[in-house]
mmCIF file of C-alpha atoms and ligand atoms in Angstrom:
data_model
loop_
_atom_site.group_PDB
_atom_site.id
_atom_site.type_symbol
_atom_site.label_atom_id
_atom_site.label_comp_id
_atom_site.label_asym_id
_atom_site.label_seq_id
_atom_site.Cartn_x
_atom_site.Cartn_y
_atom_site.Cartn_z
ATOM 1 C CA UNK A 1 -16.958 -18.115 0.454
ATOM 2 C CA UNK A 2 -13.360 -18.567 -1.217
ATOM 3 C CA UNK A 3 -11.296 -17.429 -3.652
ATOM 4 C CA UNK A 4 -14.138 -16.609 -6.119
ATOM 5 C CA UNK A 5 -14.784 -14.016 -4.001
ATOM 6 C CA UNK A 6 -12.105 -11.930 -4.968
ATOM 7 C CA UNK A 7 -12.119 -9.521 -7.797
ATOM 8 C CA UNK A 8 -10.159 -8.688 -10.497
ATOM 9 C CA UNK A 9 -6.534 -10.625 -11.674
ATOM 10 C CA UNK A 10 -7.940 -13.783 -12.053
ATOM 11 C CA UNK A 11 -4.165 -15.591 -13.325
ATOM 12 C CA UNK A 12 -3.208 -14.414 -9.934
ATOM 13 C CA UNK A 13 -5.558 -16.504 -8.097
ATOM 14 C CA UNK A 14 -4.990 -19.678 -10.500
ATOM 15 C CA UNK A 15 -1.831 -19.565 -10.126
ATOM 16 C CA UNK A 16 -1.725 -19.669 -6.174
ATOM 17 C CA UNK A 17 -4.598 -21.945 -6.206
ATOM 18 C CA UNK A 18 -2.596 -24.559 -9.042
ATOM 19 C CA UNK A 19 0.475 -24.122 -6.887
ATOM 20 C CA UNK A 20 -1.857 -25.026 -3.474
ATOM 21 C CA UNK A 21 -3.438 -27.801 -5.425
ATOM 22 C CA UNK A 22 0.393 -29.480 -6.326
ATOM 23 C CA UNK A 23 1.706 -28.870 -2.563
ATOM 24 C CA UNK A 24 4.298 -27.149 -4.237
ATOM 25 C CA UNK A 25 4.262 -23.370 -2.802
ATOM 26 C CA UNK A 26 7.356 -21.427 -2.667
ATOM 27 C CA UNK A 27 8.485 -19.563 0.716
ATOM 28 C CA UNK A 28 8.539 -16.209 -0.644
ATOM 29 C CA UNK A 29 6.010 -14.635 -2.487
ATOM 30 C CA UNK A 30 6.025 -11.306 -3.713
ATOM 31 C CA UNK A 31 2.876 -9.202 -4.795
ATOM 32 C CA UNK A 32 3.284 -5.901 -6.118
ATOM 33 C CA UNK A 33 0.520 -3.422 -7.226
ATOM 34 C CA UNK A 34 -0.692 -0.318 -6.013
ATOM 35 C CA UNK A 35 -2.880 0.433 -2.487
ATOM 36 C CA UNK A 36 -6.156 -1.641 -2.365
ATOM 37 C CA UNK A 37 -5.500 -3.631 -5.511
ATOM 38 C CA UNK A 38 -6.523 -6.675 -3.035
ATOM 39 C CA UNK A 39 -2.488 -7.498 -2.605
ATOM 40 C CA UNK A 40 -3.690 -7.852 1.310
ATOM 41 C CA UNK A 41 -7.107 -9.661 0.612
ATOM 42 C CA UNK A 42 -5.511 -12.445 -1.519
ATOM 43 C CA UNK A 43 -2.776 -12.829 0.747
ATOM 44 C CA UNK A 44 -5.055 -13.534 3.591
ATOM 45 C CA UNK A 45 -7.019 -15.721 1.085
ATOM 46 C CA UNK A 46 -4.054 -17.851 0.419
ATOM 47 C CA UNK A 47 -3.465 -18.653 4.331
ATOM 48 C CA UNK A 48 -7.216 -19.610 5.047
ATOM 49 C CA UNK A 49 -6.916 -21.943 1.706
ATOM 50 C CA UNK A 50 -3.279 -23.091 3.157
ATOM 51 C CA UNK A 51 -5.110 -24.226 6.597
ATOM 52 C CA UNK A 52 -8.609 -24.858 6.188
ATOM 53 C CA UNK A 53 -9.699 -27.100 8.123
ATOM 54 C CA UNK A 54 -12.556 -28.747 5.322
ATOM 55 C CA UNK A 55 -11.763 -27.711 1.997
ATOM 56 C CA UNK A 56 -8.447 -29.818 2.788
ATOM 57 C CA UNK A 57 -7.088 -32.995 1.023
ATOM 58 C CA UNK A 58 -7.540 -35.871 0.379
ATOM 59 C CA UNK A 59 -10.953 -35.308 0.004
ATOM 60 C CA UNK A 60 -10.598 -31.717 -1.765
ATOM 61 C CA UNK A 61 -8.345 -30.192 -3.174
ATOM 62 C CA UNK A 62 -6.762 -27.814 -0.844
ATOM 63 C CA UNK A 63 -6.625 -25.473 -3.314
ATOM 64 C CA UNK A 64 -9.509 -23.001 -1.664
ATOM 65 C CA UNK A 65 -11.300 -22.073 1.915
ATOM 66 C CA UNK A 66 -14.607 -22.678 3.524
ATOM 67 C CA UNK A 67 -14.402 -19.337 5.223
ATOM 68 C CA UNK A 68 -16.772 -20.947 7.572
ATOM 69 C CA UNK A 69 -14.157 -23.343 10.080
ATOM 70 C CA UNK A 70 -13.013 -22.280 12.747
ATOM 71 C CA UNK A 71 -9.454 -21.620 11.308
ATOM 72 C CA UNK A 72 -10.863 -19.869 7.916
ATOM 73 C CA UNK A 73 -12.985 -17.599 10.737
ATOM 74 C CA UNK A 74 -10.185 -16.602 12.878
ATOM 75 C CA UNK A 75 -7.769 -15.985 10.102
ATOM 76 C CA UNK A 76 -10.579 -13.893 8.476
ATOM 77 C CA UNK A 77 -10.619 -11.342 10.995
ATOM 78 C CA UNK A 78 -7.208 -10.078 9.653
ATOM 79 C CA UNK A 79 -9.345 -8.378 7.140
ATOM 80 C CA UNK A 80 -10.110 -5.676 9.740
ATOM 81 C CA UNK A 81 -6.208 -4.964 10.463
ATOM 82 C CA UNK A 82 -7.526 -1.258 11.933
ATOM 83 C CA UNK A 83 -8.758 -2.343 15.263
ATOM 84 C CA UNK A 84 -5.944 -4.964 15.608
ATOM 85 C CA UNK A 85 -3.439 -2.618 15.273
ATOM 86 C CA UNK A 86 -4.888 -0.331 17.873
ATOM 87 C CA UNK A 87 -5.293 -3.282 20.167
ATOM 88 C CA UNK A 88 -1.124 -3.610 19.536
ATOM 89 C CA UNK A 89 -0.522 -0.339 20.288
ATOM 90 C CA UNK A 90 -2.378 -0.241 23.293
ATOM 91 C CA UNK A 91 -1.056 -2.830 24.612
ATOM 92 C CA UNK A 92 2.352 -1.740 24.365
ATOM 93 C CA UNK A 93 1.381 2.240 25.900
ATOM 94 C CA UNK A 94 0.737 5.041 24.101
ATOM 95 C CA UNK A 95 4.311 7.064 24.145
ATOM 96 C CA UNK A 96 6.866 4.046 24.159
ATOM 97 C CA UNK A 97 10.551 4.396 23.877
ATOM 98 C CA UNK A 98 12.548 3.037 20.860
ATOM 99 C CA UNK A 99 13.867 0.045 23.014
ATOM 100 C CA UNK A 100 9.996 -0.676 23.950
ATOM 101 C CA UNK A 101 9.218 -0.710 19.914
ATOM 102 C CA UNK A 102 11.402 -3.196 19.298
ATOM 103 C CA UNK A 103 11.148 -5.167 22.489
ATOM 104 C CA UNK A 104 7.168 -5.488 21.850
ATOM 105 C CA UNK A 105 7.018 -5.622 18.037
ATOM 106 C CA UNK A 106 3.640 -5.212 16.675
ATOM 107 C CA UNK A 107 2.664 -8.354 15.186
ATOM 108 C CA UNK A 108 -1.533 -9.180 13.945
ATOM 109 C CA UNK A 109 -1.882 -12.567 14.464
ATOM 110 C CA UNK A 110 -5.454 -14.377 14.969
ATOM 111 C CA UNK A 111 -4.594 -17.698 14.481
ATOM 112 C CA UNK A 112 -1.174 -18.932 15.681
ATOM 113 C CA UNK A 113 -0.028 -19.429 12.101
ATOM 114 C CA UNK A 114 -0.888 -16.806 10.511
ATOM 115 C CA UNK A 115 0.770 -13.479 11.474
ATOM 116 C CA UNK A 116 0.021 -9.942 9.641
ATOM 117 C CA UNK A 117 3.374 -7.532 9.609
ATOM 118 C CA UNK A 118 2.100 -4.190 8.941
ATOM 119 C CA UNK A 119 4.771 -0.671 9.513
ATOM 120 C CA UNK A 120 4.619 0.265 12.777
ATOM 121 C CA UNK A 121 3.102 3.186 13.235
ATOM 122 C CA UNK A 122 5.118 4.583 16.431
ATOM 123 C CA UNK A 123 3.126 7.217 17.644
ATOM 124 C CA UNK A 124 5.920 8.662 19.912
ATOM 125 C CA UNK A 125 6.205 12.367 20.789
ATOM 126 C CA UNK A 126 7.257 12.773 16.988
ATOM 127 C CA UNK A 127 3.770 12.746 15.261
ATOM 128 C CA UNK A 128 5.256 12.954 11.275
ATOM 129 C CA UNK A 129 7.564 9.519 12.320
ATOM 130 C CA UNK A 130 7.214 7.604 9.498
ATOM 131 C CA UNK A 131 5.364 3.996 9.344
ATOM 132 C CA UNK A 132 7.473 1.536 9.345
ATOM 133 C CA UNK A 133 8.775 -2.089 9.786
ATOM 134 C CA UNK A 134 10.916 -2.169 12.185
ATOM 135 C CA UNK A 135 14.278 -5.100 13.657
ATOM 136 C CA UNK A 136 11.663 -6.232 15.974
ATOM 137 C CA UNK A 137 9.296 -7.336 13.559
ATOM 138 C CA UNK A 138 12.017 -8.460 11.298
ATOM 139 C CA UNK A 139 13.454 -10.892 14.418
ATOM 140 C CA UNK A 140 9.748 -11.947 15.763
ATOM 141 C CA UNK A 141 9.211 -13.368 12.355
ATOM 142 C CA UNK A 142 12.454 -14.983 11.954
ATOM 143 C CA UNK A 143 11.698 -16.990 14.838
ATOM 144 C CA UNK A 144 8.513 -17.873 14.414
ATOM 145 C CA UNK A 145 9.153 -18.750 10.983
ATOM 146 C CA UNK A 146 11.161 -22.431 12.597
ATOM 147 C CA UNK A 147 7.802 -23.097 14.913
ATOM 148 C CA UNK A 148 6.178 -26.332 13.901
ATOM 149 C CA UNK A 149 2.457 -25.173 12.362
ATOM 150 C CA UNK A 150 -0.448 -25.722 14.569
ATOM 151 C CA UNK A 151 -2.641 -25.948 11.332
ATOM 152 C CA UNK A 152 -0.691 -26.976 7.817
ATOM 153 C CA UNK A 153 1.538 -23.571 6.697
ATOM 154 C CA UNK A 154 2.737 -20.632 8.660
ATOM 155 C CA UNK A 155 2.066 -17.534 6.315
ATOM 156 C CA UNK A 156 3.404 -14.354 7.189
ATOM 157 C CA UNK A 157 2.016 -11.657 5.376
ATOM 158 C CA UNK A 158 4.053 -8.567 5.704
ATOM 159 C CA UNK A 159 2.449 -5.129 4.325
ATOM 160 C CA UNK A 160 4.180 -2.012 2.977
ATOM 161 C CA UNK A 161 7.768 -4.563 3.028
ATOM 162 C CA UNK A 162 9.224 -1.641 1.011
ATOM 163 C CA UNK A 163 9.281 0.142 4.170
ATOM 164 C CA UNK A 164 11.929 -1.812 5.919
ATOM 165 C CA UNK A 165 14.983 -0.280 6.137
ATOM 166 C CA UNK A 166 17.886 -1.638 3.879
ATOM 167 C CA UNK A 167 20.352 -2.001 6.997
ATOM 168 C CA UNK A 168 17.684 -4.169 8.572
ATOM 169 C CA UNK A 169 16.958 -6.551 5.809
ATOM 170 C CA UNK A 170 19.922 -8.689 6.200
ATOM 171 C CA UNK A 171 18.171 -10.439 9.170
ATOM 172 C CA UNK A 172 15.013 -10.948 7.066
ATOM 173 C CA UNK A 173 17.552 -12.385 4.191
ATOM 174 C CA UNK A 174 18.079 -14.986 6.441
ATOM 175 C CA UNK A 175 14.759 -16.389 6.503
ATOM 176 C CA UNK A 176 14.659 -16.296 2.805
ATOM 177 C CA UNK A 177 17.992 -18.176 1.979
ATOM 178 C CA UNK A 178 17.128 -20.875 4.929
ATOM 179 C CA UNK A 179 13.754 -20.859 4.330
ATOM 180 C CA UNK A 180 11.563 -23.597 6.593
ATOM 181 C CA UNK A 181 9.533 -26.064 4.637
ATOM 182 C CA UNK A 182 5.956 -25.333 6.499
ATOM 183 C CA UNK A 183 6.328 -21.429 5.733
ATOM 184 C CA UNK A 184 5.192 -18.694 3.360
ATOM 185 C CA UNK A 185 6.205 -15.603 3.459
ATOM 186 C CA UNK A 186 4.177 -12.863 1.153
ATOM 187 C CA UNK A 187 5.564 -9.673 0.656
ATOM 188 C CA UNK A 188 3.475 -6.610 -0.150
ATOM 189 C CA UNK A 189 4.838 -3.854 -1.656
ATOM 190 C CA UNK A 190 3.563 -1.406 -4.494
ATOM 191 C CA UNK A 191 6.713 -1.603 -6.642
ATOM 192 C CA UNK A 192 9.422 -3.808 -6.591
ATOM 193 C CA UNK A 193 12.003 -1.520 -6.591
ATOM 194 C CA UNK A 194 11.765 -0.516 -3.760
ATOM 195 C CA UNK A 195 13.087 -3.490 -2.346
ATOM 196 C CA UNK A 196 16.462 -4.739 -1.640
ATOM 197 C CA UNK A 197 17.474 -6.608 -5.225
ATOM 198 C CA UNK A 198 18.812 -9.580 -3.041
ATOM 199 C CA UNK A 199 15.246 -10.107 -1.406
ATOM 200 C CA UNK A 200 13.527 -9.546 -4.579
ATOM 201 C CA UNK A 201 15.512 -11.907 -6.256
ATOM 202 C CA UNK A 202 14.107 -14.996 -3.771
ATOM 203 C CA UNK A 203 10.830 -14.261 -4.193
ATOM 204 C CA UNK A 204 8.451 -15.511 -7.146
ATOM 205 C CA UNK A 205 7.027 -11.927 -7.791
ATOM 206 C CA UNK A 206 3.289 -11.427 -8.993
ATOM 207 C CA UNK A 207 2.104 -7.930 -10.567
ATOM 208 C CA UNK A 208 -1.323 -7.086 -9.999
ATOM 209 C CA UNK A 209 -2.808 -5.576 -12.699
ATOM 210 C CA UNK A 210 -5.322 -2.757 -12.320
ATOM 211 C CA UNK A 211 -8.638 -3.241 -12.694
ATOM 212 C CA UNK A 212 -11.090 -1.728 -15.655
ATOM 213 C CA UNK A 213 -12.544 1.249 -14.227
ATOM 214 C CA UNK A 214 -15.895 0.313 -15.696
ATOM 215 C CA UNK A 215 -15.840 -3.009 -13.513
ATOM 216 C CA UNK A 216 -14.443 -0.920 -10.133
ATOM 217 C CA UNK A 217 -18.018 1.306 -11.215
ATOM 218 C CA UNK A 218 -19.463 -1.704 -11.053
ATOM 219 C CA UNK A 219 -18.606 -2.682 -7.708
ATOM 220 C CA UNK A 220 -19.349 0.391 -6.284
ATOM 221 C CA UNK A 221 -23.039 0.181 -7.031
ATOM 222 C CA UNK A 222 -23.485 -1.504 -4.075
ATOM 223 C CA UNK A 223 -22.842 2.014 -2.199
ATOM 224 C CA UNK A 224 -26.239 3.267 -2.748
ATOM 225 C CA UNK A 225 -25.647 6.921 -0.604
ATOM 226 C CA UNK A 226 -23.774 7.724 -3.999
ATOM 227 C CA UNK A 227 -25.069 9.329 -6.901
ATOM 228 C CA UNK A 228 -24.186 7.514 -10.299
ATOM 229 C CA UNK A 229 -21.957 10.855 -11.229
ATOM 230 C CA UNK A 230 -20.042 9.926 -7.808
ATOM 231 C CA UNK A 231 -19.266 6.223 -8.528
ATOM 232 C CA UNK A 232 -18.174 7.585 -11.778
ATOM 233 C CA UNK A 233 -15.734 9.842 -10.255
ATOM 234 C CA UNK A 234 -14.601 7.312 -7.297
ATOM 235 C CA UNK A 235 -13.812 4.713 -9.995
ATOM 236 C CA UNK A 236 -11.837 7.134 -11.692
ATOM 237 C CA UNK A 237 -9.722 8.536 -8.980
ATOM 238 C CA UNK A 238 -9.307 4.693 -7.715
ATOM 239 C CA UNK A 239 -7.045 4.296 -10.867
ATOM 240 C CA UNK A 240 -7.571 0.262 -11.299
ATOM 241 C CA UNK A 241 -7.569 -0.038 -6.988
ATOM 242 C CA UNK A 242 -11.250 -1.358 -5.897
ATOM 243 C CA UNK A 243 -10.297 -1.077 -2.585
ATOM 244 C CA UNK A 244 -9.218 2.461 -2.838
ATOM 245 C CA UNK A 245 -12.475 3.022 -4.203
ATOM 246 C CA UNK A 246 -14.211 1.635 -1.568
ATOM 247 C CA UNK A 247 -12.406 3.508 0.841
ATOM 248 C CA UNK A 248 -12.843 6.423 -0.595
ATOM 249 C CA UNK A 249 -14.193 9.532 1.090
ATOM 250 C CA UNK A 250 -15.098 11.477 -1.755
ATOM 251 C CA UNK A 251 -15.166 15.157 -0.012
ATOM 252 C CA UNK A 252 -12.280 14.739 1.684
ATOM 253 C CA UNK A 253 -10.111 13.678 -1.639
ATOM 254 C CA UNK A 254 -11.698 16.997 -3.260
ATOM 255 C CA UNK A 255 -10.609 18.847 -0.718
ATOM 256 C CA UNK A 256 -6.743 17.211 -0.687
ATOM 257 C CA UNK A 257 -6.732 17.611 -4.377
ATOM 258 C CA UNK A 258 -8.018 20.804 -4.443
ATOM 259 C CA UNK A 259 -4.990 21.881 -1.799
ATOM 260 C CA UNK A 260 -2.652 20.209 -3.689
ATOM 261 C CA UNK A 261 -3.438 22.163 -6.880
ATOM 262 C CA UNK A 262 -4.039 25.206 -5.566
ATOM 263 C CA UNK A 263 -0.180 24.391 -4.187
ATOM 264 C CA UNK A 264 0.551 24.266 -8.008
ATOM 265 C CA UNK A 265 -1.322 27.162 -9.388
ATOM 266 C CA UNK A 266 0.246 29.562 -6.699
ATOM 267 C CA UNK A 267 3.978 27.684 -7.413
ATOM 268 C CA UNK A 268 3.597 28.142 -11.015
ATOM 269 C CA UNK A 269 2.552 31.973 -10.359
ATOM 270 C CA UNK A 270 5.530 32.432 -8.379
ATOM 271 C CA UNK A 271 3.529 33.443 -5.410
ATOM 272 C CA UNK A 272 5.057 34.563 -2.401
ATOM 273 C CA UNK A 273 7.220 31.620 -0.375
ATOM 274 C CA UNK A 274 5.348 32.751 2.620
ATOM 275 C CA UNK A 275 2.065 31.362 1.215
ATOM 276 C CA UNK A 276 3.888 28.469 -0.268
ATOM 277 C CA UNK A 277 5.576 27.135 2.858
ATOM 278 C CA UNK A 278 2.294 27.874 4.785
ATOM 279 C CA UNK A 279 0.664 25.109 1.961
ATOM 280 C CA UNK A 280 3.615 22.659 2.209
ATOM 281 C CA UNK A 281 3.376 22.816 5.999
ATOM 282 C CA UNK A 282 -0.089 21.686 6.003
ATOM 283 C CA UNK A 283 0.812 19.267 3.039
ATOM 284 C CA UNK A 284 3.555 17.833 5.099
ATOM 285 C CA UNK A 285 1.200 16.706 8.288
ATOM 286 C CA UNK A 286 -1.659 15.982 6.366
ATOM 287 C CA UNK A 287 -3.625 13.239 8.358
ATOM 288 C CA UNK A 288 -6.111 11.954 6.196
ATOM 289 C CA UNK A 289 -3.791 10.687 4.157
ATOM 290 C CA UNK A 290 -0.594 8.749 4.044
ATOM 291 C CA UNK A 291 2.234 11.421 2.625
ATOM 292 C CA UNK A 292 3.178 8.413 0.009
ATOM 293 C CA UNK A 293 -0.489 8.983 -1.322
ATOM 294 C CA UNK A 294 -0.279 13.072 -0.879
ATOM 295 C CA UNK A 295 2.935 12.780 -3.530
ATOM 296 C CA UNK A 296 0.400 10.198 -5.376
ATOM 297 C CA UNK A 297 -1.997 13.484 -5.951
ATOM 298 C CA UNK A 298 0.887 15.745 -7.178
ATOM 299 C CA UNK A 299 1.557 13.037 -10.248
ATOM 300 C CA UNK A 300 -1.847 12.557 -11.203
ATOM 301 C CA UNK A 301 -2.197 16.208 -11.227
ATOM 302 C CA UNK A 302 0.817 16.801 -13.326
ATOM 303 C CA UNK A 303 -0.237 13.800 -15.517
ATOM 304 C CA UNK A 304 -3.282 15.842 -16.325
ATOM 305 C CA UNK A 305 -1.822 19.144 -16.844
ATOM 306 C CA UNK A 306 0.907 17.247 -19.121
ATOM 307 C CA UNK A 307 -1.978 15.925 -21.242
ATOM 308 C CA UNK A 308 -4.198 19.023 -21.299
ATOM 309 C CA UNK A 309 -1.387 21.289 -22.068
ATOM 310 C CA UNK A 310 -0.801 19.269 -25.479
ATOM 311 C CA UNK A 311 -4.313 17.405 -26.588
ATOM 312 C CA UNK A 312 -6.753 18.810 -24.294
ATOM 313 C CA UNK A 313 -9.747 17.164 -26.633
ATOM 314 C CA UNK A 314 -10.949 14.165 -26.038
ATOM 315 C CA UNK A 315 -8.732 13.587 -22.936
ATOM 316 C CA UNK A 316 -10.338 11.974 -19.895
ATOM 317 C CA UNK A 317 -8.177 13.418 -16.715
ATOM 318 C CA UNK A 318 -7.555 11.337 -13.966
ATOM 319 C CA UNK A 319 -9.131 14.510 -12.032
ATOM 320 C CA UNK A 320 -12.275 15.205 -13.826
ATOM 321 C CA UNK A 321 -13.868 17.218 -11.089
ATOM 322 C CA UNK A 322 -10.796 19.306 -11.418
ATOM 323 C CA UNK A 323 -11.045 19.973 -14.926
ATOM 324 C CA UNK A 324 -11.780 23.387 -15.113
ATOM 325 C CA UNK A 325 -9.140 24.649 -13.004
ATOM 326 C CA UNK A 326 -6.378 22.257 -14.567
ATOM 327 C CA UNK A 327 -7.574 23.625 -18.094
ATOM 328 C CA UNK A 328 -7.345 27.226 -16.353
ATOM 329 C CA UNK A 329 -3.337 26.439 -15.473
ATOM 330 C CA UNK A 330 -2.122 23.986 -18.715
ATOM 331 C CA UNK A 331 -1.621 27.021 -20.988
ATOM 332 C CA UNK A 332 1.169 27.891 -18.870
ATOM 333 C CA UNK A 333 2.582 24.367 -18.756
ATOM 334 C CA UNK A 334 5.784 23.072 -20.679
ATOM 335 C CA UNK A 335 7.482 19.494 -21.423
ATOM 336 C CA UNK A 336 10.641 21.222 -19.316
ATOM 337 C CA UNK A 337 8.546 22.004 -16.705
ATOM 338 C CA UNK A 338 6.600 19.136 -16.305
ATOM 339 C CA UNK A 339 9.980 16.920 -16.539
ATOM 340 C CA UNK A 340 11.229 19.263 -13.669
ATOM 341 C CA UNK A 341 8.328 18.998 -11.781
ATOM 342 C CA UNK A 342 8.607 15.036 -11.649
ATOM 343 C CA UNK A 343 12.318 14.991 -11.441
ATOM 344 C CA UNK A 344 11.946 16.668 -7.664
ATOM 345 C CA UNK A 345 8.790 14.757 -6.863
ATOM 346 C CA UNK A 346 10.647 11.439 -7.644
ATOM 347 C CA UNK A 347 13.987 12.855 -5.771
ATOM 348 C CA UNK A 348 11.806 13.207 -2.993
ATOM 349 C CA UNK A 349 9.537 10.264 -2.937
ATOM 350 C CA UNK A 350 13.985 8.931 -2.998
ATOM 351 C CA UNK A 351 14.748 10.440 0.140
ATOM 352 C CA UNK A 352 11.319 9.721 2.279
ATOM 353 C CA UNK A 353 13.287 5.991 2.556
ATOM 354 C CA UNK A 354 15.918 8.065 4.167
ATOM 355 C CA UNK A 355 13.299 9.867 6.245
ATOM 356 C CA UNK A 356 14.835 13.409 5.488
ATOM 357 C CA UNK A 357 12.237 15.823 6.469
ATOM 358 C CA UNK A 358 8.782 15.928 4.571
ATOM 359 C CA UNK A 359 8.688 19.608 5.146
ATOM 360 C CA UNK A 360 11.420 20.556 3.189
ATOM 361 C CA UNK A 361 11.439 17.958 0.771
ATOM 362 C CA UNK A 362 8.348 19.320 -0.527
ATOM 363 C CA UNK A 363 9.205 23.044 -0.192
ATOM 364 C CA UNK A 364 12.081 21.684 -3.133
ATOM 365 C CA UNK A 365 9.080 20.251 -5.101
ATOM 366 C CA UNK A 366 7.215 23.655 -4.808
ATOM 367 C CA UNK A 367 10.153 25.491 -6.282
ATOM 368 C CA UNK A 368 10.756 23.583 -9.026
ATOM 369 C CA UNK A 369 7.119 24.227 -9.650
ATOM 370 C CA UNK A 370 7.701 27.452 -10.177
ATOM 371 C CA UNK A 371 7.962 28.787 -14.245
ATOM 372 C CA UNK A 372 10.812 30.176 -15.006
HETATM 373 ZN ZN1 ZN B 401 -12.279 -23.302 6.335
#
């Protein structure tokens, strides 16, 4: 156990480890990079390495974990954030008011120093609410930050930061620019833009590259209820992500995809708004799938039909299970159109921070899909 575990962005890991190693870690840490890029796993790394209670100096280095103490053990059951989360929400009842959210912010935390943020998923009467860290969480974590360590280093690892409103993010500003000695913050976010330029600007920021698909194939042999053509296909769609690969259920992404196109195709053929609306109401409370990712499938589907529309030979789409139908639509498909396309995906993806209405955010995208 430790950090050779992890795969993939190896200058990542040194880095944290060297930094470890010198007792010289900063208090914020950013790590960008898409969903399941291991942002989350090496975060949680990093805290078992900060505490652990053998692999510590003087004897070693303290630059990795044991994963076997009973500090790297408790910490390690933040890997399974699902059932924690559940646990949180229980606790605080199943339909709580906005006061209660705040009053009894949902905070993972299996060893007193080491506390997961993750959005708060709500789950009032509004099921579409969107995910997201909330003041509560913000304050909780201020305070904490100032406790005295039971172990060596408080880490706070928040997830999906990009998801805290701007209006909120003064308090969590505060933190940064009087940052306690015995604390790390790590911020998780899959682009840096989408945070507040002041917080970004106290972080040291690390971009996790994606991995080689060939090496996410790789990994995957280890699912043995797939066929070879399936790993092939999962380690496509995971786009550089081994954890998205992982996680992938294969049938169900067909079928999103296929919705999702067949959103396009009927768009593009200026089908009735009737049929459209009924596809971008379904779209809009899709469950499977977090709505960021739904948008995700719209630009990998337009990437393809912008590639197969101009140099269809040779050209491995991001969809290849899709490519008969994508090659059945690109003939249709301009540069204008395309630009248009992305120009109201991106003006939406804008406004979801603003959490204007999914509904008719995407009913826009589907008219500027149409060809004019
Ligand atoms: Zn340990």
């Amino acid at each position: 156990m430790g950090f050779s575990e992890f795969l993939g962005n190896e200058r990542i890991v040194q880095a944290l480890r060297t930094m470890l190693r010198r007792e010289h870690v900063p208090n914020a840490l950013l790590f960008v990079g898409p969903r399941g890029i291991g942002k989350f796993t090496l975060a949680r790394m990093f805290a078992q390495a900060a505490n652990c209670e053998r692999l510590r100096p003087p004897r070693h280095a303290g630059d990795d974990f044991c994963g076997e103490c009973d500090t790297c053990r408790k910490i390690a059951r933040l890997a399974e954030p699902a059932a924690l989360i559940e646990q949180g929400l229980a606790e605080r009842g199943e339909s709580p008011d906005a006061a209660a959210v705040e009053r009894m912010p949902l905070i993972l935390e299996t060893h007193p120093d080491v506390w997961a943020i993750v959005p708060d998923p709500v789950r009032r009467r509004n099921p579409v609410a969107r995910p997201m860290i909330r003041m509560g969480q913000l304050r909780a974590v201020q305070r904490a930050a100032y406790f005295r360590p039971e172990a060596r280093r408080r880490v706070f690892i928040m997830d999906g930061a990009e998801t805290m409103r701007w209006s909120d993010a003064d308090v969590f500003l505060k933190i940064l620019e009087e940052p306690p000695e015995t604390a790390t913050l790590i911020l998780l976010a899959p682009r840096a833009d989408a945070l507040l330029p002041t917080i970004r600007s106290r972080c040291l920021t690390f971009w996790f590259a994606p991995m080689a698909t060939e090496q996410i194939e790789g990994l995957l042999k280890g699912r043995a209820e797939w066929k070879a053509a399936e790993r092939k296909l999962a380690a496509q769609l995971a786009d550089g992500s081994p954890g998205a690969a992982l996680g992938l259920d294969l049938a169900e992404s067909g079928r999103l995809r296929r919705e999702v196109l067949r959103l396009v195709g009927d768009a593009m053929e200026g089908k009735s708004y009737r049929a459209i609306f009924a596809a971008t109401t379904r779209l809009a409370k899709e469950e499977s799938e977090s709505f960021e990712n739904v948008l995700g499938l719209f630009y990998s589907l337009l990437a393809d039909l912008l590639v197969l529309s101009h140099n269809p030979k040779n050209y491995a789409p991001r969809n290849p299970d899709l490519r008969r139908e994508l090659e059945g639509l690109a003939g249709k498909v301009t540069d204008t159109w395309v630009s248009r396309a992305t120009d109201s995906l991106d003006r939406l993806e804008g406004r979801l921070r603003r959490n204007v209405g999914r509904q008719l955010g995407l009913d826009a995208v589907a008219e500027s899909l149409r060809v004019r």
